[in-house]
mmCIF file of C-alpha atoms and ligand atoms in Angstrom:
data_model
loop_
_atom_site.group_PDB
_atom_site.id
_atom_site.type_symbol
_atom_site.label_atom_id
_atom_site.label_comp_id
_atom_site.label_asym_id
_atom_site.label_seq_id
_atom_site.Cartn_x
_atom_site.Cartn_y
_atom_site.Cartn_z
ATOM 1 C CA UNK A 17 65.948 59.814 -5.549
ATOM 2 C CA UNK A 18 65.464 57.070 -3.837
ATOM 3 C CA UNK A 19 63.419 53.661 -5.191
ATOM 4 C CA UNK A 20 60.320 53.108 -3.625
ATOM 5 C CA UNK A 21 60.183 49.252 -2.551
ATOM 6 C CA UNK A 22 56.458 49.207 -3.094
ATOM 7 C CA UNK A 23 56.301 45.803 -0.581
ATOM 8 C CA UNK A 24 52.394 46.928 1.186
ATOM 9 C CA UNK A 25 52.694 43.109 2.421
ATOM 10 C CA UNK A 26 55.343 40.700 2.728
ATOM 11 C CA UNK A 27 54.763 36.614 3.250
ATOM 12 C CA UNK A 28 57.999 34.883 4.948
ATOM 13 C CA UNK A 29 57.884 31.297 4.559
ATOM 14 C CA UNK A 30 59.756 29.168 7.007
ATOM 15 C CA UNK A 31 59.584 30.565 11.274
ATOM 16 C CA UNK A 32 63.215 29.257 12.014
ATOM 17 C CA UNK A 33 65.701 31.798 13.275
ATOM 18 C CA UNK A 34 65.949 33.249 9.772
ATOM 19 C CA UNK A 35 62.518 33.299 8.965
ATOM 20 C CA UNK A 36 61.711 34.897 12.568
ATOM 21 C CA UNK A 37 64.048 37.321 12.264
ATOM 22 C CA UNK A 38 63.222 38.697 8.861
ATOM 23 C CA UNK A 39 59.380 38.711 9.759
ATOM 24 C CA UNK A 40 60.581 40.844 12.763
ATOM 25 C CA UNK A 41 62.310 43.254 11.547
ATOM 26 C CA UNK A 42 60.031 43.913 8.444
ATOM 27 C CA UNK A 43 56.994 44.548 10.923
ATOM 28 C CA UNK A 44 59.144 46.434 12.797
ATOM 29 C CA UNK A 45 61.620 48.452 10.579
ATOM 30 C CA UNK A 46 59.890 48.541 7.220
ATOM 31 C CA UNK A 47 56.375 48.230 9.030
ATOM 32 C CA UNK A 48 55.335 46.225 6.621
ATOM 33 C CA UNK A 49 52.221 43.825 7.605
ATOM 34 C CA UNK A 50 53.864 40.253 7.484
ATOM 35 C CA UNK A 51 52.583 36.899 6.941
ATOM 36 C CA UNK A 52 54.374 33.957 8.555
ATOM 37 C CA UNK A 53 54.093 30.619 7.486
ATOM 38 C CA UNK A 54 55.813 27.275 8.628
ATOM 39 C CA UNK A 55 54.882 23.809 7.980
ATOM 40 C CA UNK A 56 54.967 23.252 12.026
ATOM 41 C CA UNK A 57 53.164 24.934 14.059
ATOM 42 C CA UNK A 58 55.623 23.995 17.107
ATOM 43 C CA UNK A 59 58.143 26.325 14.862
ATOM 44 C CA UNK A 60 55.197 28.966 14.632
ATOM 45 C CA UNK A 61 55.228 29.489 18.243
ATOM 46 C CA UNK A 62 59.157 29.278 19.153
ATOM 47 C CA UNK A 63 59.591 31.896 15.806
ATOM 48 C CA UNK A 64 56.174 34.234 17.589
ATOM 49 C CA UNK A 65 57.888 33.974 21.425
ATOM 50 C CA UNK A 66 61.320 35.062 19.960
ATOM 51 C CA UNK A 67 59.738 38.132 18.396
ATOM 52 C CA UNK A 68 57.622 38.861 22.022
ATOM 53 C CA UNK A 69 60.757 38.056 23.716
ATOM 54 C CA UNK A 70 62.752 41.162 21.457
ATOM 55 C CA UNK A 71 60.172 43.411 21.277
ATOM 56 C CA UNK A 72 60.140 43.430 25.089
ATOM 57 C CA UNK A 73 63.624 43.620 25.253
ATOM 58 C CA UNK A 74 63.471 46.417 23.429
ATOM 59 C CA UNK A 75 60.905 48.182 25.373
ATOM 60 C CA UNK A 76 63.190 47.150 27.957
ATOM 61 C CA UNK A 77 66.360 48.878 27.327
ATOM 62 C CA UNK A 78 64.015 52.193 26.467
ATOM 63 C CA UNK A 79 64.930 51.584 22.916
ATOM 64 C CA UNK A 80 61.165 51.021 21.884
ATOM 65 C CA UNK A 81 57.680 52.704 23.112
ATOM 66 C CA UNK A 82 55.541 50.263 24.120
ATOM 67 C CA UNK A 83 52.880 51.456 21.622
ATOM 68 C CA UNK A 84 55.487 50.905 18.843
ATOM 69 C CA UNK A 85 56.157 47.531 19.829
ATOM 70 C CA UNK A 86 52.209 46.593 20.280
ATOM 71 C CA UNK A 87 51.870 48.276 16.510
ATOM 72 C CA UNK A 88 54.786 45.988 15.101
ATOM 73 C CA UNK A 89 53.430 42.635 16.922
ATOM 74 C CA UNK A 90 50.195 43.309 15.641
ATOM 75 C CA UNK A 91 51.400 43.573 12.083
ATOM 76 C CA UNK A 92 53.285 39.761 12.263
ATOM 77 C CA UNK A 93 50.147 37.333 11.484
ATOM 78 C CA UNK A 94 50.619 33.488 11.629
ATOM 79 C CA UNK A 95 49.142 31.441 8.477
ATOM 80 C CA UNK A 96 48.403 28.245 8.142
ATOM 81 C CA UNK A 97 48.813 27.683 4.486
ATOM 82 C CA UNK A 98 50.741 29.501 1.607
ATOM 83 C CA UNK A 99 47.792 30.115 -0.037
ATOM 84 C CA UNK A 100 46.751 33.103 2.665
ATOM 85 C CA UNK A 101 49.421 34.680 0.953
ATOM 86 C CA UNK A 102 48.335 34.842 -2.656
ATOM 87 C CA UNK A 103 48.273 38.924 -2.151
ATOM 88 C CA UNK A 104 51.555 39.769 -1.112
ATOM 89 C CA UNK A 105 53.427 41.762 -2.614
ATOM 90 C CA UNK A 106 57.197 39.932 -1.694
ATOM 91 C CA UNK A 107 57.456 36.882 -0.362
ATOM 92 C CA UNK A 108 60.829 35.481 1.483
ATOM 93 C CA UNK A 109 61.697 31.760 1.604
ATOM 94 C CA UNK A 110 63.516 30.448 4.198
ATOM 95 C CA UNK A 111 63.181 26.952 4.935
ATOM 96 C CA UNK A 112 65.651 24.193 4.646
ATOM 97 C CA UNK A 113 68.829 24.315 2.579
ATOM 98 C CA UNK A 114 67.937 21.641 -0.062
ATOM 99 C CA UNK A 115 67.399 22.810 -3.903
ATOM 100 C CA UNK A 116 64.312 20.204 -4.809
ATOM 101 C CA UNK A 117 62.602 21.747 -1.829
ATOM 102 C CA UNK A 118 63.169 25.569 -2.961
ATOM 103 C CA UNK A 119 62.279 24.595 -6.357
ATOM 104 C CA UNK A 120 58.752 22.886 -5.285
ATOM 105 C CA UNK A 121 58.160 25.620 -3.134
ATOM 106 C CA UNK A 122 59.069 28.768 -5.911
ATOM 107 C CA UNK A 123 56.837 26.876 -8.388
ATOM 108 C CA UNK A 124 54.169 26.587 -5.829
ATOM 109 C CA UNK A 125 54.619 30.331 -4.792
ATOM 110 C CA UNK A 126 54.729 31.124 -9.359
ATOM 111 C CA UNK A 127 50.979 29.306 -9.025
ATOM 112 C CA UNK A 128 49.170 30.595 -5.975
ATOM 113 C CA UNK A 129 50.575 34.037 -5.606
ATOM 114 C CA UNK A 130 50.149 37.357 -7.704
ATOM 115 C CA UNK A 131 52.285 37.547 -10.945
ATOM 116 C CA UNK A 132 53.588 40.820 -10.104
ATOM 117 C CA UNK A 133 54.741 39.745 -6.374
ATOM 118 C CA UNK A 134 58.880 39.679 -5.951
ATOM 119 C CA UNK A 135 59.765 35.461 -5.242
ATOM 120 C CA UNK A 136 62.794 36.007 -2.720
ATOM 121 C CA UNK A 137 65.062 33.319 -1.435
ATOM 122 C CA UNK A 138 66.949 33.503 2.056
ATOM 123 C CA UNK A 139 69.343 30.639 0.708
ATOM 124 C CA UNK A 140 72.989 30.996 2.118
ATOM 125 C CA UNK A 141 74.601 28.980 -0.902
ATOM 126 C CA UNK A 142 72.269 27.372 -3.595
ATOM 127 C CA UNK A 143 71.727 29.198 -7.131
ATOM 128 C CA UNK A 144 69.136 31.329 -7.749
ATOM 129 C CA UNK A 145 69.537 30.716 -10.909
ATOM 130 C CA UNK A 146 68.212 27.200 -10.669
ATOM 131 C CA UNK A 147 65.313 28.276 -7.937
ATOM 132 C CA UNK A 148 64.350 30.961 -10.771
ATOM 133 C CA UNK A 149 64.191 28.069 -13.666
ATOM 134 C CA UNK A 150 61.693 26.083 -11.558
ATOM 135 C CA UNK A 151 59.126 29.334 -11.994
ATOM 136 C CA UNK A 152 58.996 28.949 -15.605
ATOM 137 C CA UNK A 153 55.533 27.327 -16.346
ATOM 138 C CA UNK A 154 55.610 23.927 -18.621
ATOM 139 C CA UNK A 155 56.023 24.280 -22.413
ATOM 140 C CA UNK A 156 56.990 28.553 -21.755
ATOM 141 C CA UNK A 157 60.445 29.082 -23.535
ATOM 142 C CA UNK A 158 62.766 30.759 -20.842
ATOM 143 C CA UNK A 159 63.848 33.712 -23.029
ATOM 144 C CA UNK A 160 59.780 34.955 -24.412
ATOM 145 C CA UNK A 161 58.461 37.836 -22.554
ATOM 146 C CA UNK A 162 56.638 35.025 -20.221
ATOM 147 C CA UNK A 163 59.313 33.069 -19.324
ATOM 148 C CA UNK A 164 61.061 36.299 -18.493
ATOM 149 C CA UNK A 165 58.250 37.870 -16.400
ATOM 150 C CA UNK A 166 58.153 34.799 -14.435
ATOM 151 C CA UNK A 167 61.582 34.157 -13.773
ATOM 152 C CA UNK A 168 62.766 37.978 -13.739
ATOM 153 C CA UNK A 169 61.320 38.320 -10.255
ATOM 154 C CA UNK A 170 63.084 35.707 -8.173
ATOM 155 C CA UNK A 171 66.007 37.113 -6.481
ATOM 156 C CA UNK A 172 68.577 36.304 -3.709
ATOM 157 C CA UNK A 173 67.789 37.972 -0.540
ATOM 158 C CA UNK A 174 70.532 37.097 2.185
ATOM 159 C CA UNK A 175 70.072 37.953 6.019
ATOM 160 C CA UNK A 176 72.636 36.847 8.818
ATOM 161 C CA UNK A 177 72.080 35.203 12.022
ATOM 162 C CA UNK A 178 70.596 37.092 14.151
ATOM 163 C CA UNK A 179 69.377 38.958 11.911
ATOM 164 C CA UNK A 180 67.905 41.320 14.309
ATOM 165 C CA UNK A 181 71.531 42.222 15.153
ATOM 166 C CA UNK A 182 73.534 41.765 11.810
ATOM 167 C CA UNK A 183 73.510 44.981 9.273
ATOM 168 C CA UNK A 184 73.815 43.437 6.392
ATOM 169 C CA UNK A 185 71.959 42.004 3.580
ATOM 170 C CA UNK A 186 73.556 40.329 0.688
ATOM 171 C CA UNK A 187 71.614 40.729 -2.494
ATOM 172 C CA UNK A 188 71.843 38.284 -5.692
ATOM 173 C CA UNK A 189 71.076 38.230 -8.974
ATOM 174 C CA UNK A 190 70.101 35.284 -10.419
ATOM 175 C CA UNK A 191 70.737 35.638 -14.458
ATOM 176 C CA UNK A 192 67.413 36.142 -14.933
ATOM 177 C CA UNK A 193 66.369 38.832 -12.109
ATOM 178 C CA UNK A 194 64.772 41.909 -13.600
ATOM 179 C CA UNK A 195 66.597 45.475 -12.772
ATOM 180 C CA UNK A 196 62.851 46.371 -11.141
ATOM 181 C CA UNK A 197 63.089 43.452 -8.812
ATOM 182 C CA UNK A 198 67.126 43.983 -7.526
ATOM 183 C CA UNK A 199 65.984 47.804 -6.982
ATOM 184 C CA UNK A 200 62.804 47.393 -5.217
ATOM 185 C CA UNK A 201 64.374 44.443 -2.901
ATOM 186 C CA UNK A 202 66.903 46.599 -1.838
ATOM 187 C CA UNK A 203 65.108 49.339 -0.716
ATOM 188 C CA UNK A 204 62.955 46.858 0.513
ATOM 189 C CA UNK A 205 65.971 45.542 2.610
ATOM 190 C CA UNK A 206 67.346 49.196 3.323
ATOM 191 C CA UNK A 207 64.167 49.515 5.080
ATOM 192 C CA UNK A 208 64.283 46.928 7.215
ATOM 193 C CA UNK A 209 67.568 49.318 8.396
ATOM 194 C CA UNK A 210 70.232 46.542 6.326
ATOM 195 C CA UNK A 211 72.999 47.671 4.426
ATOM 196 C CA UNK A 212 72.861 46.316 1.066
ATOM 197 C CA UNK A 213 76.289 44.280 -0.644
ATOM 198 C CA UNK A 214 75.413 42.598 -3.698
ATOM 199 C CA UNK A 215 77.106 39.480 -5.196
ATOM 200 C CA UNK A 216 76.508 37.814 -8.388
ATOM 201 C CA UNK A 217 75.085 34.094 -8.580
ATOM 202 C CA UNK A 218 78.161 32.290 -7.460
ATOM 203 C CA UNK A 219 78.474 28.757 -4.878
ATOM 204 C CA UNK A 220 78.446 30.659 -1.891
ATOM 205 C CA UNK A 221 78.300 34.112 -2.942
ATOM 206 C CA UNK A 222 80.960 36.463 -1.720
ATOM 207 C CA UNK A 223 79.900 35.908 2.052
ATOM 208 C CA UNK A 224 79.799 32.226 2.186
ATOM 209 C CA UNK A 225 82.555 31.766 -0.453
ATOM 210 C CA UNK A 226 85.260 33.021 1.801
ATOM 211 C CA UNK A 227 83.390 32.388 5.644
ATOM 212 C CA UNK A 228 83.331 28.776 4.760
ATOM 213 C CA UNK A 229 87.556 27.826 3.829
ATOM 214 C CA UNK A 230 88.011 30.171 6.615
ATOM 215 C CA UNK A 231 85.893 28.164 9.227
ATOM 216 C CA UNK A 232 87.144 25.085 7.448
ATOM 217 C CA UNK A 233 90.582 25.691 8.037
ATOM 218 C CA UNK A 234 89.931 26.401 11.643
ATOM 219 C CA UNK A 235 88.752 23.046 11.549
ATOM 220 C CA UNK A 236 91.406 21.350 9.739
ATOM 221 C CA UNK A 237 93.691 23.075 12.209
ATOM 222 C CA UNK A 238 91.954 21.459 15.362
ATOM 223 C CA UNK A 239 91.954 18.497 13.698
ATOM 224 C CA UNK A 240 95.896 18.563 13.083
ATOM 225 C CA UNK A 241 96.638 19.712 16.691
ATOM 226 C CA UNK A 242 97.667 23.126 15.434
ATOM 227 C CA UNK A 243 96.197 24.374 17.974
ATOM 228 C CA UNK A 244 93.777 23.666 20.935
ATOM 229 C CA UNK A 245 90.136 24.773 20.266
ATOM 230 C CA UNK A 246 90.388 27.561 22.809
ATOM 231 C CA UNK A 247 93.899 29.027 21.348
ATOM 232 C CA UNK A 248 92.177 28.669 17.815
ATOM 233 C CA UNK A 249 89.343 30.959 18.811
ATOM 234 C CA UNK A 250 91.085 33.696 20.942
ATOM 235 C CA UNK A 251 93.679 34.151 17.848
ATOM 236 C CA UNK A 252 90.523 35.759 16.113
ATOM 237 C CA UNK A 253 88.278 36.883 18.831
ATOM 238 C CA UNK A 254 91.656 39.429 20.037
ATOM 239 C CA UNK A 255 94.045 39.032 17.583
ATOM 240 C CA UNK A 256 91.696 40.099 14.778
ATOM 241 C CA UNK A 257 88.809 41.115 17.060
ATOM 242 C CA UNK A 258 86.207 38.732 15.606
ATOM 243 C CA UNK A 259 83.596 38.435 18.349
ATOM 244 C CA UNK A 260 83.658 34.718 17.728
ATOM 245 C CA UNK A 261 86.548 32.708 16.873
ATOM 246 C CA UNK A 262 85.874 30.665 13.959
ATOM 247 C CA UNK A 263 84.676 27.162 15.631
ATOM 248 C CA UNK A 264 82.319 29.220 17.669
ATOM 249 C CA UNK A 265 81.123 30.713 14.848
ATOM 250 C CA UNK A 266 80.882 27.667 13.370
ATOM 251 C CA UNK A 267 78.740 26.030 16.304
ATOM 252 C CA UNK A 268 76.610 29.240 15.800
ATOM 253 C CA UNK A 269 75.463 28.971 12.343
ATOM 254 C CA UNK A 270 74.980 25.137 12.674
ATOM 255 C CA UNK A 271 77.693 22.442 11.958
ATOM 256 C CA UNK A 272 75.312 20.641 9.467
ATOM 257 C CA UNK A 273 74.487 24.222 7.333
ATOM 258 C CA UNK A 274 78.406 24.640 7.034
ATOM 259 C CA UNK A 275 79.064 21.177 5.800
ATOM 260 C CA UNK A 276 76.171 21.640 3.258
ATOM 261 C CA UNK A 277 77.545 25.159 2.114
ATOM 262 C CA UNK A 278 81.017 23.686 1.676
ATOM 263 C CA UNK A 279 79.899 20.815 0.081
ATOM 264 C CA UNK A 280 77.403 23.177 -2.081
ATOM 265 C CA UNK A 281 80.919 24.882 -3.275
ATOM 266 C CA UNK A 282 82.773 22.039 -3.346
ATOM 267 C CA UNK A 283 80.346 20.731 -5.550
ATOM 268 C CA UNK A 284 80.041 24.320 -7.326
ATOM 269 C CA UNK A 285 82.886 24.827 -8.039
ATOM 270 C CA UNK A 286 85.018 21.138 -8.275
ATOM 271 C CA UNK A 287 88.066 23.396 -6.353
ATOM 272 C CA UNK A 288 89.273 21.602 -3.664
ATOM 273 C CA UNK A 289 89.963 24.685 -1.427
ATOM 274 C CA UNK A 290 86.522 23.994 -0.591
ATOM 275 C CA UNK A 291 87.041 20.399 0.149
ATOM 276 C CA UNK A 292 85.199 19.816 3.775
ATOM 277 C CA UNK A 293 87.279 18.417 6.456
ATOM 278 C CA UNK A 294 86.584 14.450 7.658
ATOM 279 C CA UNK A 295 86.140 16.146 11.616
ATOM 280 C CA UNK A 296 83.491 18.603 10.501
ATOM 281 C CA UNK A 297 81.770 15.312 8.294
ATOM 282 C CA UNK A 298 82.191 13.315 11.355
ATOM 283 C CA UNK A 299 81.000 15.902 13.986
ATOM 284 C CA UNK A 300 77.693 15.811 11.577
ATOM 285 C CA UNK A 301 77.781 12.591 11.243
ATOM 286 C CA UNK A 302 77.230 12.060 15.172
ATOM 287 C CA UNK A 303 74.447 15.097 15.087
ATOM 288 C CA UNK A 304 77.121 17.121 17.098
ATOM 289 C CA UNK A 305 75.451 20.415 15.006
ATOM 290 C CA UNK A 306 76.680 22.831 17.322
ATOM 291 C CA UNK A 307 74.564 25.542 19.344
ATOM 292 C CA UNK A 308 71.027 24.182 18.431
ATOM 293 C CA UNK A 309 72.369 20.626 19.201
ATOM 294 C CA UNK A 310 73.639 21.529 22.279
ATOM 295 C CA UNK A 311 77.248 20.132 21.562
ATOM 296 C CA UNK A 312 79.458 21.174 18.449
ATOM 297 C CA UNK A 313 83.010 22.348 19.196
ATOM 298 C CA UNK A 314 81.516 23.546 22.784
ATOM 299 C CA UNK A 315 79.170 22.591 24.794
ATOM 300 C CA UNK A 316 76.045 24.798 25.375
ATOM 301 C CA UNK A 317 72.694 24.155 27.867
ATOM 302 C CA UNK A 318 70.041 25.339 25.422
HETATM 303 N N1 3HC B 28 68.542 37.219 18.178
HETATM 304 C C1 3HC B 28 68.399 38.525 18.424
HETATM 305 N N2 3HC B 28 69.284 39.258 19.104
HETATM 306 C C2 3HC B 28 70.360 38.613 19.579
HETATM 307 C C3 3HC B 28 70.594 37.253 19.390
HETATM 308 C C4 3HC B 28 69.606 36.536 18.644
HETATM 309 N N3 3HC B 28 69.739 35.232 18.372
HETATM 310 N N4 3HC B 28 71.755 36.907 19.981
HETATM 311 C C5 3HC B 28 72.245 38.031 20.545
HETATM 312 N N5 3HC B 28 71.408 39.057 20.288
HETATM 313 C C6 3HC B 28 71.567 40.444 20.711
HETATM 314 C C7 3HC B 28 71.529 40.521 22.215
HETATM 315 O O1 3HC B 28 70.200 40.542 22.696
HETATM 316 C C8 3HC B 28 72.258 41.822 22.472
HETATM 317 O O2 3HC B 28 71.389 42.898 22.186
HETATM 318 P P1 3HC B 28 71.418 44.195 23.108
HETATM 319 O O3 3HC B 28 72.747 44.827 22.888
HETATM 320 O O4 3HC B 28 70.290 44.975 22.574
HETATM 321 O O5 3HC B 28 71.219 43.728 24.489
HETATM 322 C C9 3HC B 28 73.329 41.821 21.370
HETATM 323 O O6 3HC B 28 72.860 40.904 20.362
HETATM 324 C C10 3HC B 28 74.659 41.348 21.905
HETATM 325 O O7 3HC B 28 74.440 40.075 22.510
HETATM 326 P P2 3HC B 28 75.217 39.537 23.787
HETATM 327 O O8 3HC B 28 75.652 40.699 24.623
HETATM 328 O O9 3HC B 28 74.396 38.479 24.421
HETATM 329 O O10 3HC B 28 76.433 38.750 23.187
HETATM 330 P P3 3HC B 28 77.601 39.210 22.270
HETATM 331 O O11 3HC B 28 78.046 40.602 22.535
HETATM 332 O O12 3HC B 28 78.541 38.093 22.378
HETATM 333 O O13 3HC B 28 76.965 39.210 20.798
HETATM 334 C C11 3HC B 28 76.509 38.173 18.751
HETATM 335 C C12 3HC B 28 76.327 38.109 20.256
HETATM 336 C C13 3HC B 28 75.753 39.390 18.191
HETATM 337 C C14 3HC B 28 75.879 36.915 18.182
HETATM 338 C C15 3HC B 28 78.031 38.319 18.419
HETATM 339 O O14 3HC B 28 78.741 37.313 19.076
HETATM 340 C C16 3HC B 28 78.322 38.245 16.950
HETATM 341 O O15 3HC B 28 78.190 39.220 16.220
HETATM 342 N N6 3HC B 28 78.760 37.050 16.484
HETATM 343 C C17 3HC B 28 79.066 36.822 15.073
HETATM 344 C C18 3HC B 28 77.774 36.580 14.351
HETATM 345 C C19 3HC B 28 77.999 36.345 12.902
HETATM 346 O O16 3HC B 28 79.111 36.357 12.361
HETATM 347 N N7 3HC B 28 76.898 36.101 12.212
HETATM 348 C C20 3HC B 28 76.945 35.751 10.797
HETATM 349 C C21 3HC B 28 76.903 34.276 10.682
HETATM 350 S S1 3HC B 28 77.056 33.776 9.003
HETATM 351 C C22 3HC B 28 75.494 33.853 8.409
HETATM 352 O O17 3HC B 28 74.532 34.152 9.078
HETATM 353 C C23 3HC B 28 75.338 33.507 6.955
HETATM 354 C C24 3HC B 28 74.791 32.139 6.787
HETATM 355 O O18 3HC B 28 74.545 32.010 5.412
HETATM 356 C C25 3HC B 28 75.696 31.035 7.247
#
């Protein structure tokens, strides 16, 4: 039989790419009523136009009635503040990778929304484990009944880019996640149409734990004159059929997000496998973040 997710409303916090994405396909998958939050409201209306622009699409390529796509819009409200969300029953972070942030934000989310509301976490590479600990109210010991009620809903909830497109969602535990909360976020997830892989509470979790020395060596292999950045690329794009080579890829999620994932497991782990390369630091360095930059390893006109 299978779990009921029980998610009547979701919040997503954070209208970037991620953020947009999961807010569409929850609305339009799970049709589940979704409330979107992001500090800027500049980010509020690139995230809304994306989701107009793919609904259309959609309706488009016959894929979606038009009446289905209306219904789904009108279920995606903005919000100005995270208090509009205090009666959600799942919320979804995904702002900036930076663990003082997610911590501020998880113990904001402990104070202003329902106790019984899942506290998910879109992050590609910081522990969940530490985002849980920040839920724990002052002078609560971790391991009563309150400190585990609080902390046993805060899970790992891991979309890829785009996420309208990408089929899977990786799900961690952080060591204090309850059983109730992994089961009804991945039914919740299943009905947004994701596969489900789950991972325990590692730097990187399985996904980003091996993407990352695989992009990294790419890079380390430009920057050696292994190979040209074109041969580089097609050896995965046709030799393994990627459908991006790895320094494409790379541009794609962001040259800045890679180099804080690898130095998240470098960090994580002390291995030096996960070392990052001095190009990829000094690519970053210069702001040459990739796609959204409009110069990484290739050049794009955004
Ligand atoms: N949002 C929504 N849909 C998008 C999109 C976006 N940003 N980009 C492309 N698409 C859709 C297109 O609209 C098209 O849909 P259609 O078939 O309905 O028309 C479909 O994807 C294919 O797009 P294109 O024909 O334009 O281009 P490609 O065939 O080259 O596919 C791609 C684009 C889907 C991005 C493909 O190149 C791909 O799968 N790349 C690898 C992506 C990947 O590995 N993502 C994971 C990154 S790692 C991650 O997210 C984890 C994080 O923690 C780092």
């Amino acid at each position: 039989m299978s779990i009921a997710h029980g998610i009547k409303r979701l919040g997503v916090l954070g209208a970037g790419q991620m953020g947009t994405g999961i807010a569409f396909v929850s609305a339009l998958h799970a049709k589940v009523p979704v409330l979107l939050h992001d500090k800027s409201a500049h980010q509020v209306s690139k995230g809304i136009s994306l989701i107009d622009k793919l609904l259309a699409k959609d309706v488009s390529k016959g894929r979606l009635q038009p009446s289905d796509a209306e219904e789904a819009r009108a279920r995606i409200q903005t919000v100005d503040a995270i208090e509009a969300m205090r009666d959600v029953d799942m919320v979804v972070e995904a702002v900036t990778e930076n663990l003082d942030l997610k911590r501020a934000i998880f113990r904001e989310f402990a104070a202003k929304i329902r106790p019984d509301a899942i506290l998910a976490t879109n992050t590609s590479s910081i522990s969940i484990t530490k985002i849980a600990g920040a839920v724990i109210p002052e002078g609560v010991s971790a391991a009563g009944e309150e400190g585990k009620a609080a902390s046993g809903r805060v899970v790992g909830l891991h979309f890829f880019n785009p996420v309208p497109v990408m089929k899977l969602v990786e799900l961690i535990s952080a060591v204090q996640t309850s059983q109730d909360t992994l089961d009804r976020s991945r039914a919740f997830a299943e009905a947004c149409g994701k596969e489900v892989a789950t991972s325990q509470d590692v730097p990187g979790f399985v996904s980003n734990a091996l993407l990352m020395p695989f992009i990294n060596e790419a890079i380390m292999c430009l920057e050696k004159g292994v190979a040209t950045r074109d041969d580089i690329d097609k050896t995965f794009r046709l030799g393994m059929a990627h459908p991006m080579g790895p320094l494409q890829l790379a541009d794609f999620i962001g040259l800045d997000t890679c180099l804080f994932i690898q130095q998240t497991l470098y960090k994580g782990t002390s291995d030096s496998k996960y070392r990052p390369s001095v190009l990829l630091e000094r690519m970053v360095d210069a702001q040459y973040l990739g796609k959204k930059s409009g110069r990484g390893f290739y050049e794009y006109n955004n």
